Short mmCIF file of C-alpha atoms in Angstrom, two decimals:
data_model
loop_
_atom_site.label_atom_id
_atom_site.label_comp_id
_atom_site.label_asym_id
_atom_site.label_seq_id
_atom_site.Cartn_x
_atom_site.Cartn_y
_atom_site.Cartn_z
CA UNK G 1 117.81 86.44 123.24
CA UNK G 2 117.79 87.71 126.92
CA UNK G 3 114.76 86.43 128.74
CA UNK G 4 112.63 89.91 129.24
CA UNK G 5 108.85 89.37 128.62
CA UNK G 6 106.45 91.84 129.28
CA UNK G 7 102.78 91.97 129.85
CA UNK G 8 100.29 92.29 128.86
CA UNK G 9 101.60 92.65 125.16
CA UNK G 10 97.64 93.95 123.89
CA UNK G 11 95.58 96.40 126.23
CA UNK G 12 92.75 98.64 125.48
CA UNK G 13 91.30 100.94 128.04
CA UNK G 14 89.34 104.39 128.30
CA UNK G 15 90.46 107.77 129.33
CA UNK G 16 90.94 107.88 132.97
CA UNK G 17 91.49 104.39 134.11
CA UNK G 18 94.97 103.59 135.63
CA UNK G 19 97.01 100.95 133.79
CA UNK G 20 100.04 99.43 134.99
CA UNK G 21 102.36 97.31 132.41
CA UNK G 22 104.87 94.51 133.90
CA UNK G 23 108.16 94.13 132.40
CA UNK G 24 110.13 90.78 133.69
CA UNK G 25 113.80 89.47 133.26
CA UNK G 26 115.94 86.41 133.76
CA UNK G 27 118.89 87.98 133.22
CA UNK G 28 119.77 89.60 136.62
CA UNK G 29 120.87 92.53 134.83
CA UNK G 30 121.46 96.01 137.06
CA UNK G 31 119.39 98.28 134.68
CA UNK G 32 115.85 98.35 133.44
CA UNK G 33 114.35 101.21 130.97
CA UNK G 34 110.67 101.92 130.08
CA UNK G 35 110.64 103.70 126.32
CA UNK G 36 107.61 104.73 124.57
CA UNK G 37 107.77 104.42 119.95
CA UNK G 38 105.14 106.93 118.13
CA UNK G 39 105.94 107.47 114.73
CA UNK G 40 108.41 109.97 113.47
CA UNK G 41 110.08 109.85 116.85
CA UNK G 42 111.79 106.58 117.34
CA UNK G 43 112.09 105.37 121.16
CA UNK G 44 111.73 107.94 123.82
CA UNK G 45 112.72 107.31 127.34
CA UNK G 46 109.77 107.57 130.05
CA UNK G 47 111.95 106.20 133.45
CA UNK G 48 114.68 103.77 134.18
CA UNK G 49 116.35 102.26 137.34
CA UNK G 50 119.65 101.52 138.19
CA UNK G 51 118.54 98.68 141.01
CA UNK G 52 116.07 97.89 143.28
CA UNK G 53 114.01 101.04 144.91
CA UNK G 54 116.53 103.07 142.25
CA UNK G 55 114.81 105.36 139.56
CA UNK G 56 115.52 108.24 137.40
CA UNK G 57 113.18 109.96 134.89
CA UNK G 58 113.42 109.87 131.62
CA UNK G 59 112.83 112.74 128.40
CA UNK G 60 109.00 111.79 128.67
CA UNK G 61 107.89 111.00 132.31
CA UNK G 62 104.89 113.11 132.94
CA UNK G 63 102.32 111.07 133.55
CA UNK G 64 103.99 107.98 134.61
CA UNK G 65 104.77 106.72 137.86
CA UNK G 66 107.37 103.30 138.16
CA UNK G 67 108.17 100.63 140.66
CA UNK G 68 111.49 98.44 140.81
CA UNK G 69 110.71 96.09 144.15
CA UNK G 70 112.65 92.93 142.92
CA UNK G 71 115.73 92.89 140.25
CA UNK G 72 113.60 90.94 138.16
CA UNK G 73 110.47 93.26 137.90
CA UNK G 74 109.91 96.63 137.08
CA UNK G 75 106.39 98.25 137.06
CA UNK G 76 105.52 101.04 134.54
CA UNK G 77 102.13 102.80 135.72
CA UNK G 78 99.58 105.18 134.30
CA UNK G 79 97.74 106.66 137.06
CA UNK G 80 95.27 108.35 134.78
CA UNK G 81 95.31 107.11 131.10
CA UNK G 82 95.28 109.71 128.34
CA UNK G 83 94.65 109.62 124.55
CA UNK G 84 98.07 110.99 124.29
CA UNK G 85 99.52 107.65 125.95
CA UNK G 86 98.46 105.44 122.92
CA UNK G 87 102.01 103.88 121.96
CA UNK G 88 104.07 100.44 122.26
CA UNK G 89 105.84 100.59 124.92
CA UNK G 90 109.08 98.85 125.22
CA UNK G 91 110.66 97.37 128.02
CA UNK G 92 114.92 97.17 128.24
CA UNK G 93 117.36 95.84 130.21
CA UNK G 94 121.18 95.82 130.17
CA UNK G 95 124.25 94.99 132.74
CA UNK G 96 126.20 97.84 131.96
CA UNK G 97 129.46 96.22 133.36
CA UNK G 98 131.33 96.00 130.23
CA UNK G 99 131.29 97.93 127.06
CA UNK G 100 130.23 95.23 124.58
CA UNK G 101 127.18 94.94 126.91
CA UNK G 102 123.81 95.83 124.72
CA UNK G 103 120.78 96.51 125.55
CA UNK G 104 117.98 93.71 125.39
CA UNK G 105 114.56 94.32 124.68
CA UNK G 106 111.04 93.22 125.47
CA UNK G 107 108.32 92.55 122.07
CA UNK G 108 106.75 95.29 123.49
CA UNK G 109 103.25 96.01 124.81
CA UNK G 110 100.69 98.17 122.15
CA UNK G 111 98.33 100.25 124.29
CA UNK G 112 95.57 102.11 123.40
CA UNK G 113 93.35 104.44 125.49
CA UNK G 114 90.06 105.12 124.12
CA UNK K 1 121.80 117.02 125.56
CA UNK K 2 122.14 114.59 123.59
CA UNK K 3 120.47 114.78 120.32
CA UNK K 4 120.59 111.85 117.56
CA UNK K 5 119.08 112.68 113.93
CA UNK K 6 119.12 110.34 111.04
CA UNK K 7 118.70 111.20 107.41
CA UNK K 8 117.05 110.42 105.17
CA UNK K 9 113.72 109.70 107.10
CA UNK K 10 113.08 107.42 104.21
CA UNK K 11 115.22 105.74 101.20
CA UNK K 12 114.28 103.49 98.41
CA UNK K 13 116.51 102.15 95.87
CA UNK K 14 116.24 98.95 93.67
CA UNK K 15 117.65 95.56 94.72
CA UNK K 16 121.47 94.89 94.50
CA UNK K 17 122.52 98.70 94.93
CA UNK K 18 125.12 99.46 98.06
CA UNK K 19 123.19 101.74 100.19
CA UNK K 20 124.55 104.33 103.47
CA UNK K 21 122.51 105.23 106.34
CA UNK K 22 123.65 108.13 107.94
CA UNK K 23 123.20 109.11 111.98
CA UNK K 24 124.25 112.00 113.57
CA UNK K 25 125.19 112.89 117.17
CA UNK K 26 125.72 116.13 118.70
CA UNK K 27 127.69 115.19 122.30
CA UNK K 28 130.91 112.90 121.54
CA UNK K 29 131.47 111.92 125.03
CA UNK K 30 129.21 108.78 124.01
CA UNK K 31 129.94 104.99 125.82
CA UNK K 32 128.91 103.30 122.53
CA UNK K 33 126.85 103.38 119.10
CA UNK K 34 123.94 100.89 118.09
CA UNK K 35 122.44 100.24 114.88
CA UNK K 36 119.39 98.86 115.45
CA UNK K 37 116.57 96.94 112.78
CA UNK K 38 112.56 97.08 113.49
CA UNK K 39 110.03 94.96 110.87
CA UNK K 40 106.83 96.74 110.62
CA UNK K 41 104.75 96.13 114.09
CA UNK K 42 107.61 94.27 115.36
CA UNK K 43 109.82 94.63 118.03
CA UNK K 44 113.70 95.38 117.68
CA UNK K 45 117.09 93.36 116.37
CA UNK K 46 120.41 94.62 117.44
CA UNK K 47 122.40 94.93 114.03
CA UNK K 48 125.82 95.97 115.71
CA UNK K 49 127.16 97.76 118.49
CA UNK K 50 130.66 99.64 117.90
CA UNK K 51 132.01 100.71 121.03
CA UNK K 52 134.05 104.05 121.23
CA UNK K 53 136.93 103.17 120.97
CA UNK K 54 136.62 101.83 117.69
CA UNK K 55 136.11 102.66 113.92
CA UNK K 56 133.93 100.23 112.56
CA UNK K 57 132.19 96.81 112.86
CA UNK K 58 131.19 94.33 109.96
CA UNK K 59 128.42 91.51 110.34
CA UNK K 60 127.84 89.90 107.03
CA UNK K 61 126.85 92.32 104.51
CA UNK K 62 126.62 95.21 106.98
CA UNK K 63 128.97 97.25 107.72
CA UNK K 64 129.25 99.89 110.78
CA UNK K 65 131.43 102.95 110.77
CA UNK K 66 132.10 105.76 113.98
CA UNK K 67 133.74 109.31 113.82
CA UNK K 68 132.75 110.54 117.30
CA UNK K 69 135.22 113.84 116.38
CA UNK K 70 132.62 114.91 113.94
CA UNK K 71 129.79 113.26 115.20
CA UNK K 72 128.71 110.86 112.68
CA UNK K 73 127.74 107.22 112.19
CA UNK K 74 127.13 104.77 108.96
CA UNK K 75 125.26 101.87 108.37
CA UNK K 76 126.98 100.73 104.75
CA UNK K 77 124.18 97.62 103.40
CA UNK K 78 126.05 95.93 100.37
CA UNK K 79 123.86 93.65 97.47
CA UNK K 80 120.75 95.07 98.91
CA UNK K 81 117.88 92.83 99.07
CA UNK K 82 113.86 92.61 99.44
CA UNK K 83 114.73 90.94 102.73
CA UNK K 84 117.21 93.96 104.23
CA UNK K 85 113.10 96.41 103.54
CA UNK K 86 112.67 97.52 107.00
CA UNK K 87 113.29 100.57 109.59
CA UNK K 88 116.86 101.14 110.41
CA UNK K 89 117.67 103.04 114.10
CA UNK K 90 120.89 104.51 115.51
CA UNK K 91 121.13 105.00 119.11
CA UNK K 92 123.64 106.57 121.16
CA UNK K 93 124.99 105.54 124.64
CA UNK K 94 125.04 107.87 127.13
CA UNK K 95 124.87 108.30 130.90
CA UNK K 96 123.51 104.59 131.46
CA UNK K 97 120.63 105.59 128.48
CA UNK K 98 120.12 104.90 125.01
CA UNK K 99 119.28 108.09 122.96
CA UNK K 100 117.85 107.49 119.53
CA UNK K 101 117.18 108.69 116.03
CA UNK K 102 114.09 108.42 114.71
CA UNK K 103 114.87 106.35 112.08
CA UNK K 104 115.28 105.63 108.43
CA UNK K 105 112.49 103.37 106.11
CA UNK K 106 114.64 101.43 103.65
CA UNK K 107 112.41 99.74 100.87
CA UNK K 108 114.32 97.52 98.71
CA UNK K 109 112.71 97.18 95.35
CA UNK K 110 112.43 93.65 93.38
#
């Protein structure tokens, strides 16, 4: 398995409070995704990047803000946690230089907000 | 856009039987396919990846097939077992994302 690890894997927090998730690799790979599972709807993209200081939003961004300083690290925020934001969120990365390239993936991080 | 549906939401047949998933894409300009496995509070296993230029992929007793002209993926599971009970999910390359169904429950039956 890829080396992506992502903390913290349990949170619980309260309406209001800003929470930021960490999602690391070892893999040096070019592209890192944030995607949020609720039930019935499978993985849903919130933001990716495409390298350091690069990113794009995804189907589901409002109300989350990211950071990609290093290759290694990249920073999903909630500025102002919401009921709604209760999910496992799952951290990706992939190289994208060849076509037999997947997609690796974090154990993911359950949040609640209170 | 890109839209991925999977059906039947839910499927369960008794051990042994041969069973398809089906997924369903609506933009055929896609990079590659994923079929994807998820235990129950767990995270996800890459079952196989069939890129687009090709018609199918086999691991073991799974099989993988792709029609991007009409759309359409399969996920054939031969000699079902307990084991294979779990949530199956397709996902779709495209533009440097993933784009996924929402998955199918498989319960295998003893």
């Amino acid at each position: 398995d890829a080396g992506i690890t992502q903390s913290p894997r349990h949170k619980v927090t309260e309406t209001g409070t800003p929470v930021t998730l960490r999602c690391h690799q070892t893999e040096n790979h070019r592209y890192m995704y944030w995607y949020r599972q609720d039930p019935g709807h499978g993985l849903r993209l919130i933001h990716y990047s495409y390298g350091v200081k690069d990113t794009d939003k995804g189907e589901v961004s409002d109300g989350y803000s990211v950071s990609r300083s290093k290759t290694e690290d990249f920073l999903l925020t909630l500025e102002s946690a919401t009921s709604s934001q209760t999910s496992v969120y799952f951290c990706a990365t992939w190289s994208g230089g060849k076509s037999t390239d997947t997609q690796y993936f974090g154990p993911g991080t359950r949040l609640t907000v209170l | 856009k890109q839209e991925v549906t999977q059906i039947p939401a839910a499927l369960s047949v008794p051990e042994g039987e041969n069973l398809v998933l089906n997924c369903s894409f609506t933009d055929s300009a896609i990079y590659n396919l994923q079929w994807f496995r998820q235990d129950p509070g767990k995270g996800l296993t890459s079952l196989l990846l069939i890129q687009s230029s090709q018609r199918e992929q086999t691991s073991g007793r799974l099989n993988a097939s792709l029609d991007k002209s009409s759309g359409r993926s399969t996920l054939y599971i031969a000699a079902s077992q307990p084991g294979d009970s779990a949530t199956y999910l397709c996902a779709v390359y495209s533009n440097y994302q993933l784009i996924w169904g929402a998955g199918t429950k498989l319960i295998i039956k003893p």
